[in-house]
mmCIF file of C-alpha atoms in Angstrom:
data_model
loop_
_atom_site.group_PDB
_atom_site.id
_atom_site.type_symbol
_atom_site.label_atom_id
_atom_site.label_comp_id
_atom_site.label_asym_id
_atom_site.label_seq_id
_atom_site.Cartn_x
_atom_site.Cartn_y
_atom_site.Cartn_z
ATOM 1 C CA UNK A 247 -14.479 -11.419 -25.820
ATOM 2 C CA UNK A 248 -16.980 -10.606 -22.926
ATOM 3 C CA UNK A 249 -15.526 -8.437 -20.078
ATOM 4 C CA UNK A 250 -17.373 -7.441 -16.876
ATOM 5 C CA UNK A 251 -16.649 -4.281 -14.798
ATOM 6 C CA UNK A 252 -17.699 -3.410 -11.102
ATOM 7 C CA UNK A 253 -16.166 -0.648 -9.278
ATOM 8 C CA UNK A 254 -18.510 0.966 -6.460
ATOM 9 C CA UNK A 255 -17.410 4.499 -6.963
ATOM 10 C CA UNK A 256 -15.321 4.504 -10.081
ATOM 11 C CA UNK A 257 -17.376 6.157 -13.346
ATOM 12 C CA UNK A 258 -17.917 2.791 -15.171
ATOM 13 C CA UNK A 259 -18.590 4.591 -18.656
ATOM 14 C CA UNK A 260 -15.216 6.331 -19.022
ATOM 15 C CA UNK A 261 -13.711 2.679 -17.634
ATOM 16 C CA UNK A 262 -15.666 0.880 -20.386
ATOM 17 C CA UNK A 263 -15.182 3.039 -23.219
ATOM 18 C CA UNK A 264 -11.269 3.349 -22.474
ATOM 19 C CA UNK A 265 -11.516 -0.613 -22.429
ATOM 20 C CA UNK A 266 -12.996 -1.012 -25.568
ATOM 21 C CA UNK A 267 -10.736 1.924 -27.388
ATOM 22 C CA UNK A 268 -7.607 -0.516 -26.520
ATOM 23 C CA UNK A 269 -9.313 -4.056 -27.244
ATOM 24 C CA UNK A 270 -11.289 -3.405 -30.271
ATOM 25 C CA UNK A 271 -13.127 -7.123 -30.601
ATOM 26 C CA UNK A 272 -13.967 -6.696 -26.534
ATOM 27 C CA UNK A 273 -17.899 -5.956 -25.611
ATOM 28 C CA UNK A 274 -17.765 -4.537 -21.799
ATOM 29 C CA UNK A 275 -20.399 -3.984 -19.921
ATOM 30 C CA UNK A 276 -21.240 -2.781 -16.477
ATOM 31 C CA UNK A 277 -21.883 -5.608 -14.276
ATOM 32 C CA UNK A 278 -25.341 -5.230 -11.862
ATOM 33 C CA UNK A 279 -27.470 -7.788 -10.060
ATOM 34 C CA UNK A 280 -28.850 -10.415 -11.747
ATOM 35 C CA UNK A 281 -26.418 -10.240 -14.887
ATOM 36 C CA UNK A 282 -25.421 -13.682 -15.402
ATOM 37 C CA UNK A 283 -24.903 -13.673 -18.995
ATOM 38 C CA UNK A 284 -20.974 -14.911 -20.639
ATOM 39 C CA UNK A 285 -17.734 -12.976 -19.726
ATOM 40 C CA UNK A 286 -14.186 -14.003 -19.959
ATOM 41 C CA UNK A 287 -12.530 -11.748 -17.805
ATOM 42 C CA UNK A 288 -13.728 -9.297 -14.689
ATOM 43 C CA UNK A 289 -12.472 -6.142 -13.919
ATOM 44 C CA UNK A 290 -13.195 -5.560 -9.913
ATOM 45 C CA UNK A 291 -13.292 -3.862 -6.935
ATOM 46 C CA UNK A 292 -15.073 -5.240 -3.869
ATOM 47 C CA UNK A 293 -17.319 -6.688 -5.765
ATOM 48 C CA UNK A 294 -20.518 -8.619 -4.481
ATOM 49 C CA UNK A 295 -20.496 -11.696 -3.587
ATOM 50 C CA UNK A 296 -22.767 -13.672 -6.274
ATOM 51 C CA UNK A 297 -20.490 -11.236 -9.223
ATOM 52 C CA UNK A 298 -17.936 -14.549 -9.528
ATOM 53 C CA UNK A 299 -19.006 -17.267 -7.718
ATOM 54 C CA UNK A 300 -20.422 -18.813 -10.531
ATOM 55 C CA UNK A 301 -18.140 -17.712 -13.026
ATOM 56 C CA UNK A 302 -15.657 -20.517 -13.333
ATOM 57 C CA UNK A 303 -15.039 -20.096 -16.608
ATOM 58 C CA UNK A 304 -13.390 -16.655 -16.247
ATOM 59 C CA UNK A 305 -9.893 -16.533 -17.950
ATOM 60 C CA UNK A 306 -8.806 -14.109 -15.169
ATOM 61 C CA UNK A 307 -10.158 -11.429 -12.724
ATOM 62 C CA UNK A 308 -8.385 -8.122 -12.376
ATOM 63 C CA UNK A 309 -8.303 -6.202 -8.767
ATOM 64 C CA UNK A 310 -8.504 -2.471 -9.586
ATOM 65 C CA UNK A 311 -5.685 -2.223 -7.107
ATOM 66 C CA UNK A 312 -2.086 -2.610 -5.789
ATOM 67 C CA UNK A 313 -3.599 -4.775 -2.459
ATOM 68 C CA UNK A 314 -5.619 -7.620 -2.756
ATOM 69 C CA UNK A 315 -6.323 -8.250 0.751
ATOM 70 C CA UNK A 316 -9.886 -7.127 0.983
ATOM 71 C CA UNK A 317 -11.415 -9.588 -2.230
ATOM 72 C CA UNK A 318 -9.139 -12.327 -0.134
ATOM 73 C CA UNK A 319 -10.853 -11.770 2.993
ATOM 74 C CA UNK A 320 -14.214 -11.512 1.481
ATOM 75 C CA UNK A 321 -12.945 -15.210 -0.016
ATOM 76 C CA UNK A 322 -12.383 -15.783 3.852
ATOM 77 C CA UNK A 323 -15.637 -14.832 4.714
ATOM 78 C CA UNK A 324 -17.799 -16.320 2.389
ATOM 79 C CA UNK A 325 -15.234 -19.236 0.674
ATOM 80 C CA UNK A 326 -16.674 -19.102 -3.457
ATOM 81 C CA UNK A 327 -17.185 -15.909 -3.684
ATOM 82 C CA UNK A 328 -13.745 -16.256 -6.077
ATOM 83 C CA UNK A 329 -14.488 -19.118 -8.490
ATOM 84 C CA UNK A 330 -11.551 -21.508 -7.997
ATOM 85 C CA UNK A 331 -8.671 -22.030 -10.529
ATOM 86 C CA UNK A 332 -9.449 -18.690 -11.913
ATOM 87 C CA UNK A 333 -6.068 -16.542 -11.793
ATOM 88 C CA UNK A 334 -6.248 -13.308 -9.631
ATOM 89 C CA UNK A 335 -4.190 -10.406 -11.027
ATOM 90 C CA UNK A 336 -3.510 -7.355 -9.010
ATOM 91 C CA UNK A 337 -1.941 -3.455 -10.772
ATOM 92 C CA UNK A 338 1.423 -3.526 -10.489
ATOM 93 C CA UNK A 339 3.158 -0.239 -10.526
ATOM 94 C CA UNK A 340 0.635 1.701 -13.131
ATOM 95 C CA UNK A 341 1.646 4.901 -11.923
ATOM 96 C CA UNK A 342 1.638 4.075 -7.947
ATOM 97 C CA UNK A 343 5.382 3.497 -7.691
ATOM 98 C CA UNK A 344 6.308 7.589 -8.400
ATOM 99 C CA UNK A 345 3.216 8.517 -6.083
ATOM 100 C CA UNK A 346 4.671 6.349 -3.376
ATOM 101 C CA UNK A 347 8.055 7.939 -4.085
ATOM 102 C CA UNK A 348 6.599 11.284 -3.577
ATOM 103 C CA UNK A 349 4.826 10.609 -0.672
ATOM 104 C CA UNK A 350 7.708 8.756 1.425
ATOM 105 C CA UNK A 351 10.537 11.493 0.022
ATOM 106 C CA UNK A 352 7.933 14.183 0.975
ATOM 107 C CA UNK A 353 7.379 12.432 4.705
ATOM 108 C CA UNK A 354 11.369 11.215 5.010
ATOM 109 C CA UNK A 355 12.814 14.731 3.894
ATOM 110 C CA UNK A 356 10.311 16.462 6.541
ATOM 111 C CA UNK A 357 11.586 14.092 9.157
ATOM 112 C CA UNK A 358 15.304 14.532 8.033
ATOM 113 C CA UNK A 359 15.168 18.228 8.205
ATOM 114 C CA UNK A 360 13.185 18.137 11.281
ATOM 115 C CA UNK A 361 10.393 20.238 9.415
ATOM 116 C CA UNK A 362 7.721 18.419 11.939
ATOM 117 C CA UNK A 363 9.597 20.469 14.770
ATOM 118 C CA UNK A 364 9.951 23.915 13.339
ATOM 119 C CA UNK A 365 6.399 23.586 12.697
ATOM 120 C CA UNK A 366 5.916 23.160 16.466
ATOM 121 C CA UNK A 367 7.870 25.607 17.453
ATOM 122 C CA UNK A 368 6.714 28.198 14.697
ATOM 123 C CA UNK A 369 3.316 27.572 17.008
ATOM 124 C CA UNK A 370 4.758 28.182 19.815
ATOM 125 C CA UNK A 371 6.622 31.407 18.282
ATOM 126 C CA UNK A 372 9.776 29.985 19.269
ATOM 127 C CA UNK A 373 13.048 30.685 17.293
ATOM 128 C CA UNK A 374 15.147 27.412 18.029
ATOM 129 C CA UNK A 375 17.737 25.889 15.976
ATOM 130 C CA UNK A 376 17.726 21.983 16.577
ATOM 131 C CA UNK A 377 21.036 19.624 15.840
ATOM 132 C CA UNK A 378 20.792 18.682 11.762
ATOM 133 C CA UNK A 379 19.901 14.555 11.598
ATOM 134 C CA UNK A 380 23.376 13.207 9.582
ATOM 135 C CA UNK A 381 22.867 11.082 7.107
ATOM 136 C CA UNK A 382 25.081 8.238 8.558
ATOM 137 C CA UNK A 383 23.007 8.379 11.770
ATOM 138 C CA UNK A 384 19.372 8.081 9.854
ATOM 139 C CA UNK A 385 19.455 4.216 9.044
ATOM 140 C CA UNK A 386 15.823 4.077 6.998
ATOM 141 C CA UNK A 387 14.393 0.398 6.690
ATOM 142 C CA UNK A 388 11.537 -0.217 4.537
ATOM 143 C CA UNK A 389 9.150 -3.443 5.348
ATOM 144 C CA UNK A 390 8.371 -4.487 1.708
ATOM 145 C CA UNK A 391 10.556 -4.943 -1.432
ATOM 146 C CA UNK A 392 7.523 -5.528 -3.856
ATOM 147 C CA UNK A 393 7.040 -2.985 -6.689
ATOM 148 C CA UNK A 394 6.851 -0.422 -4.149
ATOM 149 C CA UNK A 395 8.987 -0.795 -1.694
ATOM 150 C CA UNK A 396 12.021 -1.329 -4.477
ATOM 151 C CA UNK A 397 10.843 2.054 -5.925
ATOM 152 C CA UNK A 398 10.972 4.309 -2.945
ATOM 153 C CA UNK A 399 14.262 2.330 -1.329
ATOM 154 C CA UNK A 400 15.755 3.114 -4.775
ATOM 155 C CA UNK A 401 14.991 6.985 -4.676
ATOM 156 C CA UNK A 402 16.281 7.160 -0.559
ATOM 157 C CA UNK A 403 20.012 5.526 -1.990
ATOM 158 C CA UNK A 404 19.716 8.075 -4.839
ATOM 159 C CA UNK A 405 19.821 10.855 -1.938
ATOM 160 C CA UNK A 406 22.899 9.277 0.209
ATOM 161 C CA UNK A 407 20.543 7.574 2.788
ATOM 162 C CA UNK A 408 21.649 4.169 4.512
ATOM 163 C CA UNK A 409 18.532 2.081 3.559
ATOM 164 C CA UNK A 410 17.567 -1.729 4.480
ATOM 165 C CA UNK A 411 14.775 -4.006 3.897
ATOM 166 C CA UNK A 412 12.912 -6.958 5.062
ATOM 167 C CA UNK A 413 10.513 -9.242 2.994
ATOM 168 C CA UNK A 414 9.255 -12.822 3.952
ATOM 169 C CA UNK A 415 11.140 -14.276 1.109
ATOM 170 C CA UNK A 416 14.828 -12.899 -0.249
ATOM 171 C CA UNK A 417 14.744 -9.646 -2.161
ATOM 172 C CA UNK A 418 18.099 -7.957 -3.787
ATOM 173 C CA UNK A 419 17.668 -4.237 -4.642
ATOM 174 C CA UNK A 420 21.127 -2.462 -5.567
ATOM 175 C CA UNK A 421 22.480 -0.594 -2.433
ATOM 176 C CA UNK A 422 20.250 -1.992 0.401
ATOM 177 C CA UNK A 423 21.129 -3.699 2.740
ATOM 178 C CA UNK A 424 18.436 -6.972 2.235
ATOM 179 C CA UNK A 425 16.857 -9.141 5.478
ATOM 180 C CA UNK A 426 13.998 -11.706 4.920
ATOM 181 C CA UNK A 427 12.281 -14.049 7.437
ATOM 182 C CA UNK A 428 10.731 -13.765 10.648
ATOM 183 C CA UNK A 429 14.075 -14.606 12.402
ATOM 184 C CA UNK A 430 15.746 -11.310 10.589
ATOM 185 C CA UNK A 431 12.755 -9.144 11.955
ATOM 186 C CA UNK A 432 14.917 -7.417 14.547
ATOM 187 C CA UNK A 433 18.420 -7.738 13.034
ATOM 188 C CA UNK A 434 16.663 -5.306 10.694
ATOM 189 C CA UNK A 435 14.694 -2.911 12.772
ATOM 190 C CA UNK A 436 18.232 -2.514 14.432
ATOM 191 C CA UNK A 437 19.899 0.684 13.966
ATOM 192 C CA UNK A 438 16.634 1.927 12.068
ATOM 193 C CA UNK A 439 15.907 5.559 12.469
ATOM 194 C CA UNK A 440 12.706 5.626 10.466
ATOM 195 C CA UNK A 441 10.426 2.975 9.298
ATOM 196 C CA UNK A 442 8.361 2.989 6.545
ATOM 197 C CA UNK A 443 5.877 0.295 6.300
ATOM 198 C CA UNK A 444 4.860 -1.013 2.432
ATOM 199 C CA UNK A 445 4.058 -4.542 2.971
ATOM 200 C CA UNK A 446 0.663 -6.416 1.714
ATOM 201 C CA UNK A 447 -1.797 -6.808 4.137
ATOM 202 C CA UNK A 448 -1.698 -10.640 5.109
ATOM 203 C CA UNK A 449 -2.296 -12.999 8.493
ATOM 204 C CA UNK A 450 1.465 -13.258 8.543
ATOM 205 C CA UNK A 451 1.486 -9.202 8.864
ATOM 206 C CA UNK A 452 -0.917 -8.210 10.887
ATOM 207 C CA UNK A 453 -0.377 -6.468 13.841
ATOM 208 C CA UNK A 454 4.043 -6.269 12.515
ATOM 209 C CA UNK A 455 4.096 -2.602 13.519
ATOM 210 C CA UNK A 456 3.890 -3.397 17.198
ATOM 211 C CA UNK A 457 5.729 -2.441 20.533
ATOM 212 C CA UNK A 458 8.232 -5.416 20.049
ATOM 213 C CA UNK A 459 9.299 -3.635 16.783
ATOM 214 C CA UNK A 460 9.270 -0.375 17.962
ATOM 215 C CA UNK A 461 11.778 -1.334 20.719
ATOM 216 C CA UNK A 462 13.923 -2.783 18.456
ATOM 217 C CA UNK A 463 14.444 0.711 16.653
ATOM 218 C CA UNK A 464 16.911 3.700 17.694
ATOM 219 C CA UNK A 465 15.288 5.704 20.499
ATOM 220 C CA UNK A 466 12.966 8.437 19.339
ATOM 221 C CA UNK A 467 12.683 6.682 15.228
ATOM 222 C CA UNK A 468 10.375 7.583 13.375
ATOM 223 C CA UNK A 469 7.501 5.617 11.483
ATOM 224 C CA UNK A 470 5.721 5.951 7.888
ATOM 225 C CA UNK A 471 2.776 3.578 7.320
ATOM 226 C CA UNK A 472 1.856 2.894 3.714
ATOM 227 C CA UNK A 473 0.783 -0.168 3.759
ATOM 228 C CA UNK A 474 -2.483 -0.994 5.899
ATOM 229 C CA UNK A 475 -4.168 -0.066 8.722
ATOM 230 C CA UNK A 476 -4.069 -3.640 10.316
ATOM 231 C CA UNK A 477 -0.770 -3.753 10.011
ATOM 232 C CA UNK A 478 -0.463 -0.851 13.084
ATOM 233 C CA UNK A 479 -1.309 -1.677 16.851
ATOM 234 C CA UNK A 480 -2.756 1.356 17.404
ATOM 235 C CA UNK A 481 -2.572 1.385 21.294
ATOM 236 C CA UNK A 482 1.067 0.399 20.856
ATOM 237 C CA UNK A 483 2.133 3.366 18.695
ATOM 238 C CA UNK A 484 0.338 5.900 21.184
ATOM 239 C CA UNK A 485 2.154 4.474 23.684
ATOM 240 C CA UNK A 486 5.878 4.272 21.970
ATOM 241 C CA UNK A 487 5.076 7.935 21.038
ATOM 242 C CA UNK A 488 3.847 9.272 24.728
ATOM 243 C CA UNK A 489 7.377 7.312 25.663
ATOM 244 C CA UNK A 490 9.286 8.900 23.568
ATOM 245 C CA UNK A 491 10.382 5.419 21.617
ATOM 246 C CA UNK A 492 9.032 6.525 18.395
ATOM 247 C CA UNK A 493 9.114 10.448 17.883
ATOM 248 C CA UNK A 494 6.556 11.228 15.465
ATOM 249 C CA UNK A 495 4.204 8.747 12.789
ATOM 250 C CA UNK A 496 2.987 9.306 9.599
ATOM 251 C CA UNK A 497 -0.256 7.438 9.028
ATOM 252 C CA UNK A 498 -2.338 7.256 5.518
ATOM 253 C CA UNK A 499 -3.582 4.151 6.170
ATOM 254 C CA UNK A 500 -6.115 2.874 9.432
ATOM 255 C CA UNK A 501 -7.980 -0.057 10.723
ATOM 256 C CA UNK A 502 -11.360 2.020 10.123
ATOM 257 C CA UNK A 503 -11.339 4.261 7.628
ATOM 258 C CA UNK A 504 -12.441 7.107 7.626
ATOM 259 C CA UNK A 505 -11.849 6.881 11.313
ATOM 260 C CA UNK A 506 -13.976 8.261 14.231
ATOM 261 C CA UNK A 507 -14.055 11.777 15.205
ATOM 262 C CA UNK A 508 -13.033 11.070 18.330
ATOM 263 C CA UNK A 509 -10.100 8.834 17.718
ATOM 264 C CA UNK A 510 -7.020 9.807 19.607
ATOM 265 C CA UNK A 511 -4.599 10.093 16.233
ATOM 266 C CA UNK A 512 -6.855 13.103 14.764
ATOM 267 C CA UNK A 513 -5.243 15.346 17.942
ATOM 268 C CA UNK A 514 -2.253 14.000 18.875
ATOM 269 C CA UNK A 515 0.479 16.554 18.255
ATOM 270 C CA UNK A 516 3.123 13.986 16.768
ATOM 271 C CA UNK A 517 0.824 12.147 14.584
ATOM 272 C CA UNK A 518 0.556 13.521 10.899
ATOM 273 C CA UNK A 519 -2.521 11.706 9.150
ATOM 274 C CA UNK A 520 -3.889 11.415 5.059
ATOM 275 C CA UNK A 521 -6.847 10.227 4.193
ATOM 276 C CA UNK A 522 -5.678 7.112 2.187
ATOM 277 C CA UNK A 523 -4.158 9.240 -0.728
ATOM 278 C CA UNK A 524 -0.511 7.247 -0.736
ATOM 279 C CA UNK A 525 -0.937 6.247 -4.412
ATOM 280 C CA UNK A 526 -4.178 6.062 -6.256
ATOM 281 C CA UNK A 527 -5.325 3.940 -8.958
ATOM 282 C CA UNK A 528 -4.793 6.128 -12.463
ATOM 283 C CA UNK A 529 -6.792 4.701 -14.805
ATOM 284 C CA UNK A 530 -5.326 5.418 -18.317
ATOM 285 C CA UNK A 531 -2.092 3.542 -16.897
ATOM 286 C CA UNK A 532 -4.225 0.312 -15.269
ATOM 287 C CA UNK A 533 -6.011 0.167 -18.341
ATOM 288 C CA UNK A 534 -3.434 0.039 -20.137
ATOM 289 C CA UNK A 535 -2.125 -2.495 -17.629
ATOM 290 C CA UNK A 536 -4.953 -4.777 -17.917
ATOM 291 C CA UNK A 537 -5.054 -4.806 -21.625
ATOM 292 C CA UNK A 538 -1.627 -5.829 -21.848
ATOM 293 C CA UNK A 539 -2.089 -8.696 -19.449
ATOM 294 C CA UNK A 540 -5.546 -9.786 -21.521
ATOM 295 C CA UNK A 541 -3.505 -9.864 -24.656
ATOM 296 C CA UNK A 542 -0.867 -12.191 -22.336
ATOM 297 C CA UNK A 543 -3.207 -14.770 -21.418
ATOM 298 C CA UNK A 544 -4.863 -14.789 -24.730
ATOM 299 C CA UNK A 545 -1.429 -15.450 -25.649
ATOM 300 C CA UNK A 546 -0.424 -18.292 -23.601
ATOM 301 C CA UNK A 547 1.569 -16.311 -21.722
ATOM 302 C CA UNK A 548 1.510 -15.513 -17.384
ATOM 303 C CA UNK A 549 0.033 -12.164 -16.781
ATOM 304 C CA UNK A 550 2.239 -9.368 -14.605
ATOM 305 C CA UNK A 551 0.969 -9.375 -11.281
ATOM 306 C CA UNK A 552 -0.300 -12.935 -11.009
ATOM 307 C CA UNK A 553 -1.338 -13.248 -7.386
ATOM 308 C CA UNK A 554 -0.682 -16.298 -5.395
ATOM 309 C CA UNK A 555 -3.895 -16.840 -3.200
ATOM 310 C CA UNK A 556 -2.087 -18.681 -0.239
ATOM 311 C CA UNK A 557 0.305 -16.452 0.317
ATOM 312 C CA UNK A 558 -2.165 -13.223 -0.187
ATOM 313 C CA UNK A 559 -0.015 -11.449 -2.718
#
């Protein structure tokens, strides 16, 4: 069994050699320009261009990642650049559901608690008590009920919040409140307080987090985005927040990133930004991942995390 590995900035060796310690009959090998010898299975992340065109024999390709968006639009861009027929398979979970958790508790509970305003005022050395948010007032809808967005609504109900979601297709998850479909976009947003944001980047969800949505939520809500930069309308959320519509965003994701120096988020008092840290890839747990799912299809059997091209997730 031949496997291929690209990963711009991951360490390749320690990827390779924790590879091979799991599949014992597997040769990997770095992939670089001009390698065109056999492989049965690639292990990627934005990888060039003439990496799989050719290779339609591949039994599967494995994004490095939660989101496949950006090998899809490179597919866009430049259609064979994924050989066709070969399955795509994206990390599910591998450790990114409990960072998730922490980061949305972390940003929710500061919000809740109205730590974001006490830090304000600490600045401007005043000593000001503020009205505590009740929990029956802070409604919390999550956009997403993949992998992640099941994990972090389940921890909110664990702590007595009121929490909805909305997917494109129906979703269950025990003790939320479940929309789906473009038509339930605003019965959902509704009565939402905060807004956290874990969808996959696709055409159907660009530009979502926009001033139509934001007027659908309670007056001064707040908003956590998780998911991708293009899903915000950047203009729109300065405005909503110099309105007073949405009280204060918490942004880890961006249309450019790292973004310019002189970008208007990097000062804005109300605006709380990461550099892209929401959950990283750990790579004992996506190698084990992707070892498990190799032994599936060598089995016969469907991988975890099978991703269905047209729909871009």
């Amino acid at each position: 069994m031949n496997i291929i590995f690209y990963h711009p900035t991951f360490d390749s060796k320690s990827w390779i050699e924790g590879i091979n310690q799991r599949l014992s009959d597997a040769k990997v090998r770095a992939w670089h320009r001009g390698d065109q010898d056999p492989a049965d299975y690639a292990l990627v992340w934005h990888p060039p261009q003439e990496m799989l065109a050719p290779r339609i024999d591949l039994k599967g390709i494995f994004v490095m990642g939660a989101g496949v968006d950006a090998i899809l639009t490179q597919e866009l861009r430049h259609p064979g650049t994924l050989p066709a027929g070969v399955p795509l398979i994206r990390l599910e979970d591998t450790g990114m559901a409990l960072q998730m958790q922490e980061y949305a508790l972390a940003s929710v509970l500061r919000y809740f608690r109205r730590m974001d305003e006490y830090q304000l005022f600490q600045q401007q050395k005043q000593w000001r008590p503020l009205p505590a948010h009740q929990h029956s007032e802070f409604t919390i809808g999550i956009l997403g009920a993949g992998v992640l967005g099941s994990a972090v609504a389940q921890k909110l109900t664990e702590l007595k919040f009121k929490v909805r979601s909305w997917s494109r297709t129906p979703k269950s998850l025990p003790g939320v409140e479940s929309f789906y479909g473009d038509d339930r976009l605003a019965d959902f947003a509704k009565g939402c307080k905060l807004l956290i944001n874990l969808l996959p980047n696709t055409p159907q969800t660009a530009g979502i987090l926009n001033k139509n949505l934001f007027s659908q939520l309670c007056s001064g809500a707040y908003l956590i985005n998780l998911g991708r930069g293009m899903h915000l309308v950047e203009g729109d959320l300065l405005k909503a927040l110099d309105g007073g519509q949405i009280a204060a965003a918490t942004l880890d994701v961006f249309v450019e990133e790292p973004m310019q120096r002189m970008h208007p988020f990097w000062s804005h008092p109300r605006v709380s930004i990461t550099p892209h840290i929401g959950a990283d890839t750990l790579p004992e747990e996506a190698m084990d991942n992707i070892v498990a799912n190799i032994r599936a299809i060598e089995s016969g059997r469907e991988p975890i995390g099978l991703v269905d091209r047209t729909l871009g997730y």
